[in-house]
Coordinates of C-alpha atoms in Angstrom, one line a residue:
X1 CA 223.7 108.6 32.4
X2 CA 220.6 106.7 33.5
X3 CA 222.6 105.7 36.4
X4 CA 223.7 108.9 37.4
X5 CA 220.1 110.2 37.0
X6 CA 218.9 107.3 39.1
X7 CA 221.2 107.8 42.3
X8 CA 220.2 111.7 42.1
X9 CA 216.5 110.5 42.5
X10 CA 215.3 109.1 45.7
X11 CA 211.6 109.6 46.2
X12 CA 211.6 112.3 49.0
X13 CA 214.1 114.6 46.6
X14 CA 211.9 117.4 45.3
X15 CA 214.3 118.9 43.1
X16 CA 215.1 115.6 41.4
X17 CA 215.6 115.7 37.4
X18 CA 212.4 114.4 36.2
X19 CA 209.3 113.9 38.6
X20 CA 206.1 111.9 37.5
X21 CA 203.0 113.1 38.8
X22 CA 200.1 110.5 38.2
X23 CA 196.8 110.4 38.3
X24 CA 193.6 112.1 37.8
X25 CA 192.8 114.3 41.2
X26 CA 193.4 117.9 40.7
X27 CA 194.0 118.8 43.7
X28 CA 196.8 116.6 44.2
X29 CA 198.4 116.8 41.1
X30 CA 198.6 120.7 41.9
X31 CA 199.9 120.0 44.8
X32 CA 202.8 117.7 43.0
X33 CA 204.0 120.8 41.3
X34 CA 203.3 123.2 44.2
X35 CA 205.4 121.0 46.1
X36 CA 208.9 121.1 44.1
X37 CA 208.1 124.7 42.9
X38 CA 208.2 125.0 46.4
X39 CA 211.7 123.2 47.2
X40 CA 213.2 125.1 43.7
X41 CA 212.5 128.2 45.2
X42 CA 213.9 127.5 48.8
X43 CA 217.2 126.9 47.1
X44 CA 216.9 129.6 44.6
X45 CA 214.1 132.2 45.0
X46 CA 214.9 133.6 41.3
X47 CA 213.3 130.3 40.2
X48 CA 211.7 130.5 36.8
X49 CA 208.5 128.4 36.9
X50 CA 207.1 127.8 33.2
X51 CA 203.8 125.7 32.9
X52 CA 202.8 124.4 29.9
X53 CA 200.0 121.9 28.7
X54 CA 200.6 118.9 25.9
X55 CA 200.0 121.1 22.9
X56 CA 202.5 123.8 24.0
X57 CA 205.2 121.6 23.9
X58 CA 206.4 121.0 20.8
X59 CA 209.5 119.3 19.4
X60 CA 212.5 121.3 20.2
X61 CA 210.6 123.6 23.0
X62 CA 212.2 121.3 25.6
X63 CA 215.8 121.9 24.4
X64 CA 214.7 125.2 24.2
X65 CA 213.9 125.7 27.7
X66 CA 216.8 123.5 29.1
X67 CA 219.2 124.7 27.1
X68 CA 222.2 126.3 29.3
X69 CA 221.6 130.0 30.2
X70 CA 224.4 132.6 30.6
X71 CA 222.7 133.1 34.6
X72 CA 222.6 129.8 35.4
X73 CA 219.4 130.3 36.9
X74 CA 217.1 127.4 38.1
X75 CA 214.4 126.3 36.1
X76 CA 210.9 123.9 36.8
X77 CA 209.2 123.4 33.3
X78 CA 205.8 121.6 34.1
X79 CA 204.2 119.7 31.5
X80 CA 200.0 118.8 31.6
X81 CA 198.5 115.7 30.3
X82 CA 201.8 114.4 29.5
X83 CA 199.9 111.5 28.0
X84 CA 198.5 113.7 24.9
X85 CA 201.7 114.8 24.1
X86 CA 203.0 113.9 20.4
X87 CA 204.9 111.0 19.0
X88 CA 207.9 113.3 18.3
X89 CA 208.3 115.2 21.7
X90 CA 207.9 111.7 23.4
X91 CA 210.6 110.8 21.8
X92 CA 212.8 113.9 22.4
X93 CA 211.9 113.5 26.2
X94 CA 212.9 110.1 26.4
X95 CA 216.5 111.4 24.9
X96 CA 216.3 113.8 27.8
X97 CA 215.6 111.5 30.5
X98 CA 219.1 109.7 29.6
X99 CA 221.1 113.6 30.2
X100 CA 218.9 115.7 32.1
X101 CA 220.0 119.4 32.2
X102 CA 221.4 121.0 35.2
X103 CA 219.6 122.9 37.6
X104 CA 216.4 121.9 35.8
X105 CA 213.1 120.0 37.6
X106 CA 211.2 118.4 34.8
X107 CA 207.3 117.6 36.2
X108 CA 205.1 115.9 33.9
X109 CA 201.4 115.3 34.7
X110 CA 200.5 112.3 33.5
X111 CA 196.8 110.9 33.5
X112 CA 197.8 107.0 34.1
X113 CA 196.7 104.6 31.8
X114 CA 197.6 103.0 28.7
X115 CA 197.6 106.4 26.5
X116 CA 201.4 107.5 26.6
X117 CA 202.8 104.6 29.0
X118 CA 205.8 104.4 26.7
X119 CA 206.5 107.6 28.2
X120 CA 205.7 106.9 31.6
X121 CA 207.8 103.5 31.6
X122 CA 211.3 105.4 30.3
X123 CA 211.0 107.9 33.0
X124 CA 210.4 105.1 35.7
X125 CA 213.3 103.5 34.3
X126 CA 215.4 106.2 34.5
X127 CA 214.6 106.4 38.0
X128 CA 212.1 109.6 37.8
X129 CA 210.9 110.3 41.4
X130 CA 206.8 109.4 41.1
X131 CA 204.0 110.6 43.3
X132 CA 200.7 108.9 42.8
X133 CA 197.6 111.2 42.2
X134 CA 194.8 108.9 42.4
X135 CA 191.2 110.4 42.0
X136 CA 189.5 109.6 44.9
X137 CA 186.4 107.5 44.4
X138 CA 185.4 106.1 47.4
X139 CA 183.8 107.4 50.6
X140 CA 186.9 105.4 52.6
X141 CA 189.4 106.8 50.1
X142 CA 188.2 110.3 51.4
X143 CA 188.0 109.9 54.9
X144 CA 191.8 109.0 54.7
X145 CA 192.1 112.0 52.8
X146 CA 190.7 113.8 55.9
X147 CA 192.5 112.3 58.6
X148 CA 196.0 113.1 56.9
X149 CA 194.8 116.6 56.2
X150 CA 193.9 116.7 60.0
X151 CA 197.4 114.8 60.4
X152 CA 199.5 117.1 58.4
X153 CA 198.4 120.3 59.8
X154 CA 199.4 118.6 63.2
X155 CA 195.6 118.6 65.0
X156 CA 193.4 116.1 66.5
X157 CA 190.0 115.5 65.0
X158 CA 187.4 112.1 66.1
X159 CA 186.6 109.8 63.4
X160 CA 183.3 111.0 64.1
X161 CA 184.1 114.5 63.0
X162 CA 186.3 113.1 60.2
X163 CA 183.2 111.3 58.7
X164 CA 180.6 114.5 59.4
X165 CA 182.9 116.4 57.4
X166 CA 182.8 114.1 54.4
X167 CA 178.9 113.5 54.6
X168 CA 178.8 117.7 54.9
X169 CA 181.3 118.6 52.2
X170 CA 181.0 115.4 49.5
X171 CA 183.6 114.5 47.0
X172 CA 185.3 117.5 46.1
X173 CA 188.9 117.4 47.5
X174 CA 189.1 121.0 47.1
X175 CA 186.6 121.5 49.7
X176 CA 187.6 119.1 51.9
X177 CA 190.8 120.4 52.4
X178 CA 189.7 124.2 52.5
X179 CA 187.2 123.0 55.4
X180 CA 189.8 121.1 57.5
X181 CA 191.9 124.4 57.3
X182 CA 189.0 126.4 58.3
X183 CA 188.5 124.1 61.2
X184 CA 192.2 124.0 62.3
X185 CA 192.4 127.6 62.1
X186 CA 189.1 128.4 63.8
X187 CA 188.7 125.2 66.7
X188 CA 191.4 124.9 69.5
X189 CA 191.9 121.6 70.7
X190 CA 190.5 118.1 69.4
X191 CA 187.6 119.0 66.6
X192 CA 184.9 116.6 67.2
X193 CA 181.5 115.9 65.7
X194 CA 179.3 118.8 67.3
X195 CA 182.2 121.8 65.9
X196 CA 181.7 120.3 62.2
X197 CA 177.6 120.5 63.0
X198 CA 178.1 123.9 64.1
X199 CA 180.4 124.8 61.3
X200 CA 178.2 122.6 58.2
X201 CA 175.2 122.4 59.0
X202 CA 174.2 124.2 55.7
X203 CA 176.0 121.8 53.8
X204 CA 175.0 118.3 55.9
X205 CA 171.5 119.4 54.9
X206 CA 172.3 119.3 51.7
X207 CA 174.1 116.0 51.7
X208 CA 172.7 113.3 49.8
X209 CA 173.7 111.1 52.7
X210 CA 171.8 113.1 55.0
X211 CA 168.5 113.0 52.7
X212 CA 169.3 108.8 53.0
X213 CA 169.6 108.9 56.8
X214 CA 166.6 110.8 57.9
X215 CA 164.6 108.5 55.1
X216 CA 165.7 105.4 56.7
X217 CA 164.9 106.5 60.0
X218 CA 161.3 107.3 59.2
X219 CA 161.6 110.8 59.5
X220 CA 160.0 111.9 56.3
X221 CA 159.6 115.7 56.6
X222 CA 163.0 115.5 57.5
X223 CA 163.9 114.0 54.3
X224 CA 162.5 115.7 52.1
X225 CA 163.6 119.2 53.5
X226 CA 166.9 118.0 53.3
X227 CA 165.5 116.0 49.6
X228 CA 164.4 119.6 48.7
X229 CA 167.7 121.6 49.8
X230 CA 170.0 119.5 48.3
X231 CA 168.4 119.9 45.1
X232 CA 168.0 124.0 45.2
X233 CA 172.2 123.8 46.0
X234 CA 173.3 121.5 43.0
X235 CA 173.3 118.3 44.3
X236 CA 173.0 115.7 41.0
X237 CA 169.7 113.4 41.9
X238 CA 171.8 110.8 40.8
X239 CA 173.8 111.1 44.1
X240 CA 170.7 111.0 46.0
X241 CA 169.5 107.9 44.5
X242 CA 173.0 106.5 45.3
X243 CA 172.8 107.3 48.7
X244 CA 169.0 106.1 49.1
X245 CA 170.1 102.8 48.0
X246 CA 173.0 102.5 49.9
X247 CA 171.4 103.5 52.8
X248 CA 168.4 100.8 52.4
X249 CA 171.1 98.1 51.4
X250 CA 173.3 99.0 54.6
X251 CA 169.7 97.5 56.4
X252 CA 169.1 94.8 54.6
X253 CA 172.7 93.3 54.8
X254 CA 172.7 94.2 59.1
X255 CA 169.0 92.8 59.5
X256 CA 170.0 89.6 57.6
X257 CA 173.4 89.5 60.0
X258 CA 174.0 87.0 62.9
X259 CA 174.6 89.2 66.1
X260 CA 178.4 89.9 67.4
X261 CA 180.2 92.9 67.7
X262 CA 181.0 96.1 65.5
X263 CA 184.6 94.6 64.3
X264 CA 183.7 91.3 63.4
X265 CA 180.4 92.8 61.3
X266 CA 182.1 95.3 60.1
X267 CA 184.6 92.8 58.3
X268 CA 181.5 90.7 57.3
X269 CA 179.3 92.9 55.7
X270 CA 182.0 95.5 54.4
X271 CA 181.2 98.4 56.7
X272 CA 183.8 100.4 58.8
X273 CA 182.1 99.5 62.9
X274 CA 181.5 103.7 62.7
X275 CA 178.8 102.7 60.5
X276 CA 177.4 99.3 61.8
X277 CA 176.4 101.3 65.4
X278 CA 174.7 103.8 62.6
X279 CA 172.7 101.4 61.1
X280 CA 171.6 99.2 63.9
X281 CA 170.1 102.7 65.4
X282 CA 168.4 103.0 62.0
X283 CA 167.7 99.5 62.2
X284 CA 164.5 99.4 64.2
X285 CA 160.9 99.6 62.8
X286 CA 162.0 97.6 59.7
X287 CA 161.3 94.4 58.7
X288 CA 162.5 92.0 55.7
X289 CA 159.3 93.2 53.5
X290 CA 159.8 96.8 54.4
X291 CA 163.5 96.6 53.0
X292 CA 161.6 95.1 49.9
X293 CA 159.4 97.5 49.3
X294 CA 162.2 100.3 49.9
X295 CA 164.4 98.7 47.3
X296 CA 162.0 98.9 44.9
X297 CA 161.7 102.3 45.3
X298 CA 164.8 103.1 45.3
X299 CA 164.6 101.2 41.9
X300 CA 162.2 103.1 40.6
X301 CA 163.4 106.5 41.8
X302 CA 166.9 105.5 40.1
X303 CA 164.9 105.1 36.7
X304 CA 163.2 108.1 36.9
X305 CA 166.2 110.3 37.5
X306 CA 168.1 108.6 34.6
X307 CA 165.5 109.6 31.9
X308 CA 162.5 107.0 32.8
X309 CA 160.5 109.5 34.1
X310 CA 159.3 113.7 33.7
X311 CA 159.8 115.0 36.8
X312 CA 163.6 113.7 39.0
X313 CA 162.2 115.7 41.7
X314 CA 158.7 114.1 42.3
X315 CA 160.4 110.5 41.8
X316 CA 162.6 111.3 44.7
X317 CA 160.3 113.0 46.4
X318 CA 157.8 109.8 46.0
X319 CA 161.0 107.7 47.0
X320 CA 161.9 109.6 50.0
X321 CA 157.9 109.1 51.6
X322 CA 158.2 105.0 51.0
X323 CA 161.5 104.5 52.6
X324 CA 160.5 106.7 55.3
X325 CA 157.0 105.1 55.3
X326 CA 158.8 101.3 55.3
X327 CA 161.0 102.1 57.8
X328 CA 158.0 102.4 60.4
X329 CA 156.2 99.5 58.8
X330 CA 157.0 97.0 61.8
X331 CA 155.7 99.3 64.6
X332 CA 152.5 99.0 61.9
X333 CA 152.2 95.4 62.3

């Protein structure tokens, strides 16, 4: 039966037997499920949809809700943090994977990782069709995100406006895609830079990045507005201290670079050439000891957010002055 179950299961068949849905992002694990809910109602719109986590499936609740019904009707039983799930219905659902039931779409959630790989490796063996879910950790990682979302929905946006979005909206993919919809339903034509200013300028202020960039530039009231907004909307201080040092680093490493152009820096230093043209703007007015003295700020501001210090805000806030004051200290000289 594995065989049979294997042919039935090419990756782009949504209403295969068993599909594996991996990762840790929410949003697109959701969107796994919503996905061949989606495909089981366009053949049958009677579908029954049951959703259950780890502890609500018990041994014998998945024979109970495969088991043959006298309507025939078609059935997606979803299963959350698949990995948790006990020794006993691990085993049953391996049994299953070997005779899945008819007119069934088994979708398990499944966090990755070592806990419950047994389970994971049998339905890969069985040839369970497998969409990756990956949580979404890096900046780059989420500008991809972007441009497919702008890709999917079939519109144009700049990489300019791709990467204004994610310094407005941050690391919640939830957000990101609600915005790009917003956008695309809003904004004829290409969406560039200025639309996603007019649209987030709230929530640029409010960026951590933003708080970095207006620092580095010297513009210190500018900074800590945007220092002092992002706190009073939620933004962690840790994120800002992030972003402070990145920001500061991203000089350092251009200032200490031999000259060429944006492609072959970018592939030295790390940087997509968007953001070398950013920083060699940001560039001027610094000099090697001003980076210094901006690092150990940075330093200093990091500790005090992270329990060295009384008061987060006034160790950004101090922070936020000296990278601002550093960043002006060669037209001191």
């Amino acid at each position: 039966m594995l065989s049979v179950m294997a042919k039935k299961t090419a990756n782009d068949d949504l209403l295969a037997p068993v599909t594996l849905a991996v990762g840790q992002e929410d949003l697109l694990l959701d969107r796994a499920v919503q996905e061949v809910v989606a495909a089981a109602r366009a053949a049958d719109a009677d579908t029954d949809v049951r959703d259950l986590t780890s502890d609500q499936l018990q041994p014998g609740t998945l024979a109970e809700l495969t088991s043959p019904s006298l309507f025939a009707e078609r059935k997606v039983v979803v299963v959350r943090n698949a990995q948790d799930l006990s020794a006993d219905t691990i085993k049953e659902l391996k049994g299953y994977f070997g005779s899945p039931a008819e007119e069934i779409t088994l979708v398990l959630l499944h966090a990755g990782g070592a806990k419950g790989k047994g389970l994971l490796d049998a339905a890969r063996k069985a040839g369970a069709r497998e969409v990756a879910c990956p949580k979404m950790t890096k900046p780059a990682d989420r500008l991809a995100f972007v441009r497919g979302e702008f890709r999917t929905q079939g519109r144009s946006a700049t990489p300019e406006a791709c990467q204004a979005l994610v310094d407005a909206i941050g690391s919640d993919l939830r957000e990101l895609a609600s915005a790009v919809s917003q956008l695309v339903s809003d904004i004829e034509g290409t969406i560039d830079e200025a639309v996603v200013g007019r649209y987030y300028t709230g929530r640029a202020e409010a960026s951590s990045f933003t708080v970095a960039d207006r620092a580095v530039e010297g513009r210190a009231a500018e900074a800590l507005e945007a220092l002092r907004w992002s706190l009073a909307t939620g933004v962690a201080p840790v994120m800002i201290t992030s972003a402070l040092a990145q920001g500061v680093r991203a000089i350092g490493k251009l200032s200490s670079a031999r000259g060429g152009r944006p492609a072959d820096l970018a592939r030295e230093l790390g940087m997509p050439p968007w953001k070398i043209d950013r920083v060699r703007q940001q560039m001027r007015g610094w000099t090697p000891e001003g980076v210094a003295v901006a690092l150990r700020a940075v330093a200093e501001a990091d500790a005090g957010v992270k329990g060295g210090g009384d008061d987060p805000e006034y160790a950004l806030e101090k922070a936020v002055v000296t990278i601002a004051r550093a960043a002006r200290s060669r037209g001191r000289a």
